[in-house]
Amino acid sequence: MINCIVIDDEQHAIDLLTHHIKQTPFLNMLYSTTDPLEGLQLLHQHKVDLIFLDVQMPSMTGIDFIKAINGRCKVILTTAYSEYAMEGFENEVVDYLLKPISFARFIKGAQRALSLIQPVTPGNKEDNDYIFVKTEQKGKLIKINIKDILFIEGLKNYVKIHTRQGEKIVALLNMKDLEERLPSGDFARTHKSFLLATGYIRMIEGNLVYLEHTEEAVPVGDTYRETFMAQMKEKIMTNKK
């Protein structure tokens, strides 16, 4: 999980970025402020991995802010003015987002930050290739290989994990905890009650996703559709004519 803050002197810009951040599973919103000086204080008080930073602000420009923090954390610049892009990249910003910022463009920058802040290495992949889940039977833990998970269904205080072998394992977990534990690049939330493995998708039809190894379809809720399709965008082939 990447801890981030938003610094922008316009509240409506903060509100939009806050919405985008909350729709992104691997981002954790810590604070927002309209005052860059307060933003400097927040950096000393909290572990911040990423800042969404406006360029033009009355008390301090975004470029001045970047120079002041001296590489303490990663920065994505957000602005309505394209002329600062070169100076931003000279100061090693992760991305440069022009306002108004669409979610599709936002998620592209967020993914870029994720690859820099939490790079996947062979060692990390080995560490995360299985999980143990607690079942209804006291003292019983079941090992599940992450590569075997097709989709996960939320059931109030429980989840039902569907595997490619046809197993349906009921575990004492909630969707949020499980979503944070699984590798974000391999799984996508499509509904408040469903999380699926993107590598097993065989067809998307309307508001339903069909997976390999099962006849069951996973729904795509209106709240999650934009995020899900943005995550799938790089895999979608279209006619460019």
mmCIF file of N, CA and C in Angstrom, residues 90-215:
data_model
loop_
_atom_site.group_PDB
_atom_site.id
_atom_site.type_symbol
_atom_site.label_atom_id
_atom_site.label_comp_id
_atom_site.label_asym_id
_atom_site.label_seq_id
_atom_site.Cartn_x
_atom_site.Cartn_y
_atom_site.Cartn_z
ATOM 1 N N GLU A 90 12.811 17.399 -15.057
ATOM 2 C CA GLU A 90 14.202 17.661 -14.673
ATOM 3 C C GLU A 90 14.409 17.455 -13.181
ATOM 4 N N ASN A 91 13.320 17.602 -12.414
ATOM 5 C CA ASN A 91 13.369 17.368 -10.965
ATOM 6 C C ASN A 91 12.876 15.967 -10.598
ATOM 7 N N GLU A 92 12.844 15.084 -11.595
ATOM 8 C CA GLU A 92 12.582 13.649 -11.405
ATOM 9 C C GLU A 92 11.199 13.346 -10.832
ATOM 10 N N VAL A 93 10.176 14.074 -11.299
ATOM 11 C CA VAL A 93 8.814 13.721 -10.890
ATOM 12 C C VAL A 93 8.410 12.419 -11.574
ATOM 13 N N VAL A 94 7.499 11.687 -10.947
ATOM 14 C CA VAL A 94 7.024 10.417 -11.502
ATOM 15 C C VAL A 94 6.175 10.648 -12.746
ATOM 16 N N ASP A 95 5.299 11.662 -12.690
ATOM 17 C CA ASP A 95 4.413 11.940 -13.815
ATOM 18 C C ASP A 95 3.940 13.377 -13.718
ATOM 19 N N TYR A 96 3.318 13.828 -14.806
ATOM 20 C CA TYR A 96 2.850 15.203 -14.915
ATOM 21 C C TYR A 96 1.424 15.151 -15.451
ATOM 22 N N LEU A 97 0.445 15.405 -14.589
ATOM 23 C CA LEU A 97 -0.960 15.258 -14.952
ATOM 24 C C LEU A 97 -1.590 16.623 -15.203
ATOM 25 N N LEU A 98 -2.161 16.779 -16.391
ATOM 26 C CA LEU A 98 -2.814 18.038 -16.741
ATOM 27 C C LEU A 98 -4.283 18.022 -16.330
ATOM 28 N N LYS A 99 -4.712 19.084 -15.672
ATOM 29 C CA LYS A 99 -6.100 19.216 -15.249
ATOM 30 C C LYS A 99 -6.983 19.597 -16.431
ATOM 31 N N PRO A 100 -8.239 19.174 -16.464
ATOM 32 C CA PRO A 100 -8.885 18.250 -15.509
ATOM 33 C C PRO A 100 -8.375 16.823 -15.713
ATOM 34 N N ILE A 101 -8.143 16.125 -14.622
ATOM 35 C CA ILE A 101 -7.475 14.826 -14.669
ATOM 36 C C ILE A 101 -8.508 13.703 -14.729
ATOM 37 N N SER A 102 -8.540 12.986 -15.841
ATOM 38 C CA SER A 102 -9.442 11.837 -15.954
ATOM 39 C C SER A 102 -8.910 10.678 -15.123
ATOM 40 N N PHE A 103 -9.799 9.760 -14.775
ATOM 41 C CA PHE A 103 -9.346 8.621 -13.979
ATOM 42 C C PHE A 103 -8.394 7.740 -14.779
ATOM 43 N N ALA A 104 -8.658 7.568 -16.079
ATOM 44 C CA ALA A 104 -7.787 6.735 -16.914
ATOM 45 C C ALA A 104 -6.363 7.268 -16.920
ATOM 46 N N ARG A 105 -6.213 8.587 -17.012
ATOM 47 C CA ARG A 105 -4.867 9.183 -16.997
ATOM 48 C C ARG A 105 -4.262 9.109 -15.604
ATOM 49 N N PHE A 106 -5.094 9.291 -14.581
ATOM 50 C CA PHE A 106 -4.632 9.211 -13.198
ATOM 51 C C PHE A 106 -4.064 7.827 -12.888
ATOM 52 N N ILE A 107 -4.801 6.774 -13.271
ATOM 53 C CA ILE A 107 -4.376 5.422 -12.920
ATOM 54 C C ILE A 107 -3.073 5.063 -13.621
ATOM 55 N N LYS A 108 -2.843 5.622 -14.806
ATOM 56 C CA LYS A 108 -1.586 5.381 -15.507
ATOM 57 C C LYS A 108 -0.415 5.944 -14.702
ATOM 58 N N GLY A 109 -0.576 7.155 -14.175
ATOM 59 C CA GLY A 109 0.464 7.754 -13.346
ATOM 60 C C GLY A 109 0.648 7.010 -12.030
ATOM 61 N N ALA A 110 -0.468 6.574 -11.443
ATOM 62 C CA ALA A 110 -0.405 5.838 -10.180
ATOM 63 C C ALA A 110 0.321 4.505 -10.357
ATOM 64 N N GLN A 111 0.068 3.824 -11.469
ATOM 65 C CA GLN A 111 0.750 2.559 -11.751
ATOM 66 C C GLN A 111 2.254 2.784 -11.927
ATOM 67 N N ARG A 112 2.597 3.891 -12.546
ATOM 68 C CA ARG A 112 4.014 4.232 -12.720
ATOM 69 C C ARG A 112 4.677 4.442 -11.352
ATOM 70 N N ALA A 113 3.973 5.123 -10.457
ATOM 71 C CA ALA A 113 4.501 5.328 -9.105
ATOM 72 C C ALA A 113 4.650 4.003 -8.372
ATOM 73 N N LEU A 114 3.665 3.119 -8.529
ATOM 74 C CA LEU A 114 3.715 1.808 -7.879
ATOM 75 C C LEU A 114 4.954 1.030 -8.321
ATOM 76 N N SER A 115 5.254 1.065 -9.613
ATOM 77 C CA SER A 115 6.402 0.314 -10.125
ATOM 78 C C SER A 115 7.724 0.853 -9.584
ATOM 79 N N LEU A 116 7.757 2.147 -9.227
ATOM 80 C CA LEU A 116 8.967 2.750 -8.684
ATOM 81 C C LEU A 116 9.091 2.572 -7.181
ATOM 82 N N ILE A 117 7.953 2.668 -6.490
ATOM 83 C CA ILE A 117 7.966 2.609 -5.025
ATOM 84 C C ILE A 117 7.995 1.172 -4.515
ATOM 85 N N GLN A 118 7.253 0.281 -5.184
ATOM 86 C CA GLN A 118 7.201 -1.123 -4.774
ATOM 87 C C GLN A 118 7.518 -2.023 -5.963
ATOM 88 N N PRO A 119 8.762 -1.988 -6.447
ATOM 89 C CA PRO A 119 9.116 -2.814 -7.611
ATOM 90 C C PRO A 119 8.992 -4.294 -7.303
ATOM 91 N N VAL A 120 8.524 -5.062 -8.284
ATOM 92 C CA VAL A 120 8.384 -6.505 -8.120
ATOM 93 C C VAL A 120 9.724 -7.153 -8.440
ATOM 94 N N THR A 121 10.238 -7.926 -7.505
ATOM 95 C CA THR A 121 11.478 -8.660 -7.715
ATOM 96 C C THR A 121 11.188 -10.144 -7.594
ATOM 97 N N PRO A 122 12.049 -11.014 -8.144
ATOM 98 C CA PRO A 122 11.823 -12.456 -8.020
ATOM 99 C C PRO A 122 11.671 -12.903 -6.578
ATOM 100 N N GLY A 123 12.429 -12.276 -5.686
ATOM 101 C CA GLY A 123 12.339 -12.658 -4.276
ATOM 102 C C GLY A 123 10.983 -12.325 -3.683
ATOM 103 N N ASN A 124 10.465 -11.108 -4.015
ATOM 104 C CA ASN A 124 9.162 -10.717 -3.490
ATOM 105 C C ASN A 124 8.065 -11.632 -4.013
ATOM 106 N N LYS A 125 8.173 -12.039 -5.289
ATOM 107 C CA LYS A 125 7.149 -12.890 -5.878
ATOM 108 C C LYS A 125 7.094 -14.232 -5.164
ATOM 109 N N GLU A 126 8.253 -14.777 -4.816
ATOM 110 C CA GLU A 126 8.283 -16.044 -4.100
ATOM 111 C C GLU A 126 7.643 -15.904 -2.724
ATOM 112 N N ASP A 127 7.883 -14.761 -2.091
ATOM 113 C CA ASP A 127 7.335 -14.538 -0.752
ATOM 114 C C ASP A 127 5.814 -14.447 -0.772
ATOM 115 N N ASN A 128 5.251 -14.041 -1.893
ATOM 116 C CA ASN A 128 3.820 -13.763 -1.951
ATOM 117 C C ASN A 128 3.036 -14.767 -2.784
ATOM 118 N N ASP A 129 3.577 -15.977 -3.018
ATOM 119 C CA ASP A 129 2.907 -16.884 -3.940
ATOM 120 C C ASP A 129 1.852 -17.758 -3.276
ATOM 121 N N TYR A 130 1.682 -17.646 -1.959
ATOM 122 C CA TYR A 130 0.616 -18.386 -1.285
ATOM 123 C C TYR A 130 0.194 -17.648 -0.021
ATOM 124 N N ILE A 131 -0.993 -17.977 0.456
ATOM 125 C CA ILE A 131 -1.502 -17.419 1.714
ATOM 126 C C ILE A 131 -2.119 -18.544 2.539
ATOM 127 N N PHE A 132 -2.224 -18.331 3.832
ATOM 128 C CA PHE A 132 -2.979 -19.222 4.709
ATOM 129 C C PHE A 132 -4.231 -18.475 5.157
ATOM 130 N N VAL A 133 -5.377 -19.141 5.115
ATOM 131 C CA VAL A 133 -6.624 -18.510 5.536
ATOM 132 C C VAL A 133 -7.253 -19.303 6.680
ATOM 133 N N LYS A 134 -7.862 -18.560 7.568
ATOM 134 C CA LYS A 134 -8.528 -19.149 8.733
ATOM 135 C C LYS A 134 -9.949 -19.551 8.359
ATOM 136 N N THR A 135 -10.333 -20.762 8.690
ATOM 137 C CA THR A 135 -11.661 -21.264 8.347
ATOM 138 C C THR A 135 -12.570 -21.225 9.571
ATOM 139 N N GLU A 136 -13.827 -21.681 9.365
ATOM 140 C CA GLU A 136 -14.788 -21.714 10.467
ATOM 141 C C GLU A 136 -14.388 -22.732 11.533
ATOM 142 N N GLN A 137 -13.622 -23.727 11.144
ATOM 143 C CA GLN A 137 -13.188 -24.760 12.088
ATOM 144 C C GLN A 137 -12.044 -24.224 12.936
ATOM 145 N N LYS A 138 -12.205 -24.190 14.230
ATOM 146 C CA LYS A 138 -11.239 -23.601 15.148
ATOM 147 C C LYS A 138 -9.856 -24.231 14.991
ATOM 148 N N GLY A 139 -8.857 -23.365 14.857
ATOM 149 C CA GLY A 139 -7.482 -23.833 14.769
ATOM 150 C C GLY A 139 -7.076 -24.362 13.406
ATOM 151 N N LYS A 140 -7.949 -24.278 12.406
ATOM 152 C CA LYS A 140 -7.632 -24.825 11.086
ATOM 153 C C LYS A 140 -7.282 -23.714 10.109
ATOM 154 N N LEU A 141 -6.112 -23.825 9.501
ATOM 155 C CA LEU A 141 -5.659 -22.897 8.476
ATOM 156 C C LEU A 141 -5.459 -23.659 7.171
ATOM 157 N N ILE A 142 -5.913 -23.073 6.070
ATOM 158 C CA ILE A 142 -5.773 -23.722 4.769
ATOM 159 C C ILE A 142 -4.825 -22.901 3.891
ATOM 160 N N LYS A 143 -3.864 -23.592 3.297
ATOM 161 C CA LYS A 143 -2.940 -22.933 2.380
ATOM 162 C C LYS A 143 -3.574 -22.843 0.991
ATOM 163 N N ILE A 144 -3.504 -21.641 0.394
ATOM 164 C CA ILE A 144 -4.035 -21.426 -0.958
ATOM 165 C C ILE A 144 -2.947 -20.786 -1.800
ATOM 166 N N ASN A 145 -2.613 -21.417 -2.914
ATOM 167 C CA ASN A 145 -1.687 -20.814 -3.864
ATOM 168 C C ASN A 145 -2.388 -19.677 -4.591
ATOM 169 N N ILE A 146 -1.764 -18.502 -4.601
ATOM 170 C CA ILE A 146 -2.386 -17.335 -5.215
ATOM 171 C C ILE A 146 -2.686 -17.582 -6.695
ATOM 172 N N LYS A 147 -1.815 -18.325 -7.377
ATOM 173 C CA LYS A 147 -2.020 -18.594 -8.803
ATOM 174 C C LYS A 147 -3.253 -19.462 -9.053
ATOM 175 N N ASP A 148 -3.792 -20.111 -8.002
ATOM 176 C CA ASP A 148 -4.972 -20.964 -8.158
ATOM 177 C C ASP A 148 -6.282 -20.209 -7.964
ATOM 178 N N ILE A 149 -6.213 -18.960 -7.478
ATOM 179 C CA ILE A 149 -7.435 -18.204 -7.189
ATOM 180 C C ILE A 149 -8.038 -17.648 -8.475
ATOM 181 N N LEU A 150 -9.309 -17.982 -8.726
ATOM 182 C CA LEU A 150 -10.044 -17.420 -9.860
ATOM 183 C C LEU A 150 -10.732 -16.117 -9.471
ATOM 184 N N PHE A 151 -11.553 -16.190 -8.432
ATOM 185 C CA PHE A 151 -12.211 -14.987 -7.933
ATOM 186 C C PHE A 151 -12.612 -15.193 -6.481
ATOM 187 N N ILE A 152 -12.923 -14.087 -5.843
ATOM 188 C CA ILE A 152 -13.277 -14.092 -4.422
ATOM 189 C C ILE A 152 -14.615 -13.383 -4.271
ATOM 190 N N GLU A 153 -15.484 -13.990 -3.507
ATOM 191 C CA GLU A 153 -16.836 -13.468 -3.300
ATOM 192 C C GLU A 153 -17.008 -13.076 -1.837
ATOM 193 N N GLY A 154 -17.413 -11.832 -1.589
ATOM 194 C CA GLY A 154 -17.609 -11.361 -0.227
ATOM 195 C C GLY A 154 -18.956 -11.786 0.339
ATOM 196 N N LEU A 155 -18.947 -12.279 1.588
ATOM 197 C CA LEU A 155 -20.175 -12.742 2.244
ATOM 198 C C LEU A 155 -20.239 -12.172 3.656
ATOM 199 N N LYS A 156 -20.478 -10.863 3.761
ATOM 200 C CA LYS A 156 -20.531 -10.163 5.046
ATOM 201 C C LYS A 156 -19.211 -10.345 5.797
ATOM 202 N N ASN A 157 -19.168 -11.176 6.847
ATOM 203 C CA ASN A 157 -17.948 -11.356 7.638
ATOM 204 C C ASN A 157 -17.045 -12.452 7.089
ATOM 205 N N TYR A 158 -17.417 -13.020 5.957
ATOM 206 C CA TYR A 158 -16.657 -14.116 5.366
ATOM 207 C C TYR A 158 -16.338 -13.787 3.911
ATOM 208 N N VAL A 159 -15.448 -14.581 3.348
ATOM 209 C CA VAL A 159 -15.253 -14.558 1.902
ATOM 210 C C VAL A 159 -15.273 -15.995 1.404
ATOM 211 N N LYS A 160 -15.699 -16.161 0.160
ATOM 212 C CA LYS A 160 -15.644 -17.473 -0.480
ATOM 213 C C LYS A 160 -14.621 -17.381 -1.604
ATOM 214 N N ILE A 161 -13.560 -18.181 -1.495
ATOM 215 C CA ILE A 161 -12.476 -18.162 -2.469
ATOM 216 C C ILE A 161 -12.696 -19.285 -3.476
ATOM 217 N N HIS A 162 -12.879 -18.933 -4.737
ATOM 218 C CA HIS A 162 -13.104 -19.901 -5.811
ATOM 219 C C HIS A 162 -11.772 -20.172 -6.501
ATOM 220 N N THR A 163 -11.368 -21.424 -6.596
ATOM 221 C CA THR A 163 -10.090 -21.765 -7.219
ATOM 222 C C THR A 163 -10.302 -22.418 -8.576
ATOM 223 N N ARG A 164 -9.242 -22.495 -9.356
ATOM 224 C CA ARG A 164 -9.335 -23.098 -10.686
ATOM 225 C C ARG A 164 -9.536 -24.612 -10.621
ATOM 226 N N GLN A 165 -9.305 -25.206 -9.437
ATOM 227 C CA GLN A 165 -9.564 -26.639 -9.251
ATOM 228 C C GLN A 165 -11.020 -26.923 -8.905
ATOM 229 N N GLY A 166 -11.828 -25.855 -8.802
ATOM 230 C CA GLY A 166 -13.241 -26.026 -8.490
ATOM 231 C C GLY A 166 -13.560 -25.949 -7.007
ATOM 232 N N GLU A 167 -12.554 -25.677 -6.162
ATOM 233 C CA GLU A 167 -12.800 -25.551 -4.721
ATOM 234 C C GLU A 167 -13.486 -24.219 -4.411
ATOM 235 N N LYS A 168 -14.298 -24.232 -3.355
ATOM 236 C CA LYS A 168 -14.920 -23.011 -2.845
ATOM 237 C C LYS A 168 -14.644 -22.961 -1.354
ATOM 238 N N ILE A 169 -13.642 -22.195 -0.980
ATOM 239 C CA ILE A 169 -13.144 -22.178 0.396
ATOM 240 C C ILE A 169 -13.707 -20.970 1.120
ATOM 241 N N VAL A 170 -14.451 -21.223 2.185
ATOM 242 C CA VAL A 170 -15.019 -20.148 2.995
ATOM 243 C C VAL A 170 -14.022 -19.804 4.099
ATOM 244 N N ALA A 171 -13.628 -18.516 4.164
ATOM 245 C CA ALA A 171 -12.607 -18.089 5.120
ATOM 246 C C ALA A 171 -13.107 -16.913 5.942
ATOM 247 N N LEU A 172 -12.599 -16.830 7.178
ATOM 248 C CA LEU A 172 -12.962 -15.743 8.085
ATOM 249 C C LEU A 172 -12.100 -14.521 7.771
ATOM 250 N N LEU A 173 -12.439 -13.821 6.715
ATOM 251 C CA LEU A 173 -11.717 -12.635 6.260
ATOM 252 C C LEU A 173 -12.716 -11.636 5.715
ATOM 253 N N ASN A 174 -12.270 -10.387 5.533
ATOM 254 C CA ASN A 174 -13.110 -9.442 4.799
ATOM 255 C C ASN A 174 -12.422 -9.075 3.493
ATOM 256 N N MET A 175 -13.182 -8.541 2.556
ATOM 257 C CA MET A 175 -12.671 -8.259 1.223
ATOM 258 C C MET A 175 -11.515 -7.257 1.247
ATOM 259 N N LYS A 176 -11.610 -6.244 2.098
ATOM 260 C CA LYS A 176 -10.590 -5.204 2.136
ATOM 261 C C LYS A 176 -9.231 -5.778 2.525
ATOM 262 N N ASP A 177 -9.196 -6.605 3.589
ATOM 263 C CA ASP A 177 -7.931 -7.184 4.039
ATOM 264 C C ASP A 177 -7.321 -8.084 2.967
ATOM 265 N N LEU A 178 -8.173 -8.871 2.323
ATOM 266 C CA LEU A 178 -7.686 -9.800 1.302
ATOM 267 C C LEU A 178 -7.201 -9.039 0.062
ATOM 268 N N GLU A 179 -7.919 -7.993 -0.307
ATOM 269 C CA GLU A 179 -7.530 -7.192 -1.466
ATOM 270 C C GLU A 179 -6.160 -6.550 -1.250
ATOM 271 N N GLU A 180 -5.897 -6.080 -0.033
ATOM 272 C CA GLU A 180 -4.620 -5.456 0.274
ATOM 273 C C GLU A 180 -3.483 -6.472 0.285
ATOM 274 N N ARG A 181 -3.784 -7.722 0.609
ATOM 275 C CA ARG A 181 -2.752 -8.753 0.705
ATOM 276 C C ARG A 181 -2.362 -9.320 -0.656
ATOM 277 N N LEU A 182 -3.293 -9.376 -1.599
ATOM 278 C CA LEU A 182 -3.027 -9.955 -2.904
ATOM 279 C C LEU A 182 -2.312 -8.946 -3.814
ATOM 280 N N PRO A 183 -1.479 -9.421 -4.750
ATOM 281 C CA PRO A 183 -0.762 -8.500 -5.646
ATOM 282 C C PRO A 183 -1.725 -7.697 -6.515
ATOM 283 N N SER A 184 -1.678 -6.365 -6.403
ATOM 284 C CA SER A 184 -2.665 -5.496 -7.056
ATOM 285 C C SER A 184 -2.644 -5.611 -8.575
ATOM 286 N N GLY A 185 -1.487 -5.889 -9.157
ATOM 287 C CA GLY A 185 -1.421 -5.988 -10.603
ATOM 288 C C GLY A 185 -2.083 -7.224 -11.168
ATOM 289 N N ASP A 186 -2.313 -8.239 -10.329
ATOM 290 C CA ASP A 186 -2.878 -9.505 -10.785
ATOM 291 C C ASP A 186 -4.360 -9.658 -10.483
ATOM 292 N N PHE A 187 -4.904 -8.764 -9.655
ATOM 293 C CA PHE A 187 -6.306 -8.873 -9.250
ATOM 294 C C PHE A 187 -7.015 -7.531 -9.458
ATOM 295 N N ALA A 188 -8.313 -7.599 -9.711
ATOM 296 C CA ALA A 188 -9.108 -6.386 -9.927
ATOM 297 C C ALA A 188 -10.430 -6.502 -9.176
ATOM 298 N N ARG A 189 -10.835 -5.419 -8.533
ATOM 299 C CA ARG A 189 -12.132 -5.348 -7.860
ATOM 300 C C ARG A 189 -13.161 -4.924 -8.898
ATOM 301 N N THR A 190 -14.187 -5.720 -9.099
ATOM 302 C CA THR A 190 -15.223 -5.406 -10.079
ATOM 303 C C THR A 190 -16.555 -5.038 -9.431
ATOM 304 N N HIS A 191 -16.655 -5.284 -8.144
ATOM 305 C CA HIS A 191 -17.937 -5.130 -7.448
ATOM 306 C C HIS A 191 -17.613 -5.081 -5.961
ATOM 307 N N LYS A 192 -18.497 -4.510 -5.165
ATOM 308 C CA LYS A 192 -18.219 -4.459 -3.725
ATOM 309 C C LYS A 192 -18.072 -5.849 -3.125
ATOM 310 N N SER A 193 -18.613 -6.859 -3.798
ATOM 311 C CA SER A 193 -18.554 -8.222 -3.271
ATOM 312 C C SER A 193 -17.710 -9.169 -4.119
ATOM 313 N N PHE A 194 -16.977 -8.654 -5.114
ATOM 314 C CA PHE A 194 -16.210 -9.541 -5.990
ATOM 315 C C PHE A 194 -14.834 -8.973 -6.325
ATOM 316 N N LEU A 195 -13.846 -9.871 -6.281
ATOM 317 C CA LEU A 195 -12.464 -9.581 -6.654
ATOM 318 C C LEU A 195 -11.996 -10.735 -7.525
ATOM 319 N N LEU A 196 -11.439 -10.434 -8.703
ATOM 320 C CA LEU A 196 -11.085 -11.525 -9.610
ATOM 321 C C LEU A 196 -9.631 -11.454 -10.060
ATOM 322 N N ALA A 197 -9.108 -12.615 -10.508
ATOM 323 C CA ALA A 197 -7.761 -12.703 -11.054
ATOM 324 C C ALA A 197 -7.820 -12.347 -12.535
ATOM 325 N N THR A 198 -7.185 -11.258 -12.921
ATOM 326 C CA THR A 198 -7.302 -10.762 -14.293
ATOM 327 C C THR A 198 -6.699 -11.723 -15.325
ATOM 328 N N GLY A 199 -5.725 -12.517 -14.913
ATOM 329 C CA GLY A 199 -5.081 -13.441 -15.843
ATOM 330 C C GLY A 199 -5.982 -14.552 -16.335
ATOM 331 N N TYR A 200 -7.104 -14.794 -15.646
ATOM 332 C CA TYR A 200 -8.024 -15.868 -16.031
ATOM 333 C C TYR A 200 -9.256 -15.359 -16.774
ATOM 334 N N ILE A 201 -9.313 -14.060 -17.076
ATOM 335 C CA ILE A 201 -10.463 -13.524 -17.813
ATOM 336 C C ILE A 201 -10.469 -14.089 -19.233
ATOM 337 N N ARG A 202 -11.619 -14.649 -19.648
ATOM 338 C CA ARG A 202 -11.735 -15.129 -21.031
ATOM 339 C C ARG A 202 -12.698 -14.288 -21.845
ATOM 340 N N MET A 203 -13.581 -13.533 -21.179
ATOM 341 C CA MET A 203 -14.513 -12.689 -21.930
ATOM 342 C C MET A 203 -15.155 -11.661 -20.993
ATOM 343 N N ILE A 204 -15.312 -10.440 -21.523
ATOM 344 C CA ILE A 204 -16.073 -9.395 -20.827
ATOM 345 C C ILE A 204 -17.270 -9.066 -21.703
ATOM 346 N N GLU A 205 -18.454 -9.249 -21.160
ATOM 347 C CA GLU A 205 -19.675 -9.013 -21.922
ATOM 348 C C GLU A 205 -20.621 -8.161 -21.097
ATOM 349 N N GLY A 206 -20.744 -6.884 -21.496
ATOM 350 C CA GLY A 206 -21.610 -5.987 -20.739
ATOM 351 C C GLY A 206 -21.098 -5.827 -19.314
ATOM 352 N N ASN A 207 -21.934 -6.139 -18.348
ATOM 353 C CA ASN A 207 -21.562 -6.021 -16.943
ATOM 354 C C ASN A 207 -21.212 -7.367 -16.316
ATOM 355 N N LEU A 208 -20.753 -8.297 -17.150
ATOM 356 C CA LEU A 208 -20.350 -9.619 -16.650
ATOM 357 C C LEU A 208 -18.957 -9.969 -17.159
ATOM 358 N N VAL A 209 -18.179 -10.631 -16.296
ATOM 359 C CA VAL A 209 -16.856 -11.122 -16.678
ATOM 360 C C VAL A 209 -16.867 -12.640 -16.560
ATOM 361 N N TYR A 210 -16.442 -13.317 -17.632
ATOM 362 C CA TYR A 210 -16.379 -14.774 -17.642
ATOM 363 C C TYR A 210 -14.923 -15.212 -17.522
ATOM 364 N N LEU A 211 -14.684 -16.186 -16.647
ATOM 365 C CA LEU A 211 -13.333 -16.640 -16.351
ATOM 366 C C LEU A 211 -13.103 -18.059 -16.850
ATOM 367 N N GLU A 212 -11.850 -18.391 -17.048
ATOM 368 C CA GLU A 212 -11.483 -19.758 -17.383
ATOM 369 C C GLU A 212 -11.760 -20.668 -16.182
ATOM 370 N N HIS A 213 -11.961 -21.948 -16.437
ATOM 371 C CA HIS A 213 -12.126 -22.994 -15.408
ATOM 372 C C HIS A 213 -13.461 -22.939 -14.670
ATOM 373 N N THR A 214 -14.371 -22.057 -15.055
ATOM 374 C CA THR A 214 -15.666 -21.994 -14.373
ATOM 375 C C THR A 214 -16.744 -21.471 -15.316
ATOM 376 N N GLU A 215 -17.979 -21.869 -15.059
ATOM 377 C CA GLU A 215 -19.116 -21.369 -15.831
ATOM 378 C C GLU A 215 -19.754 -20.162 -15.158
#
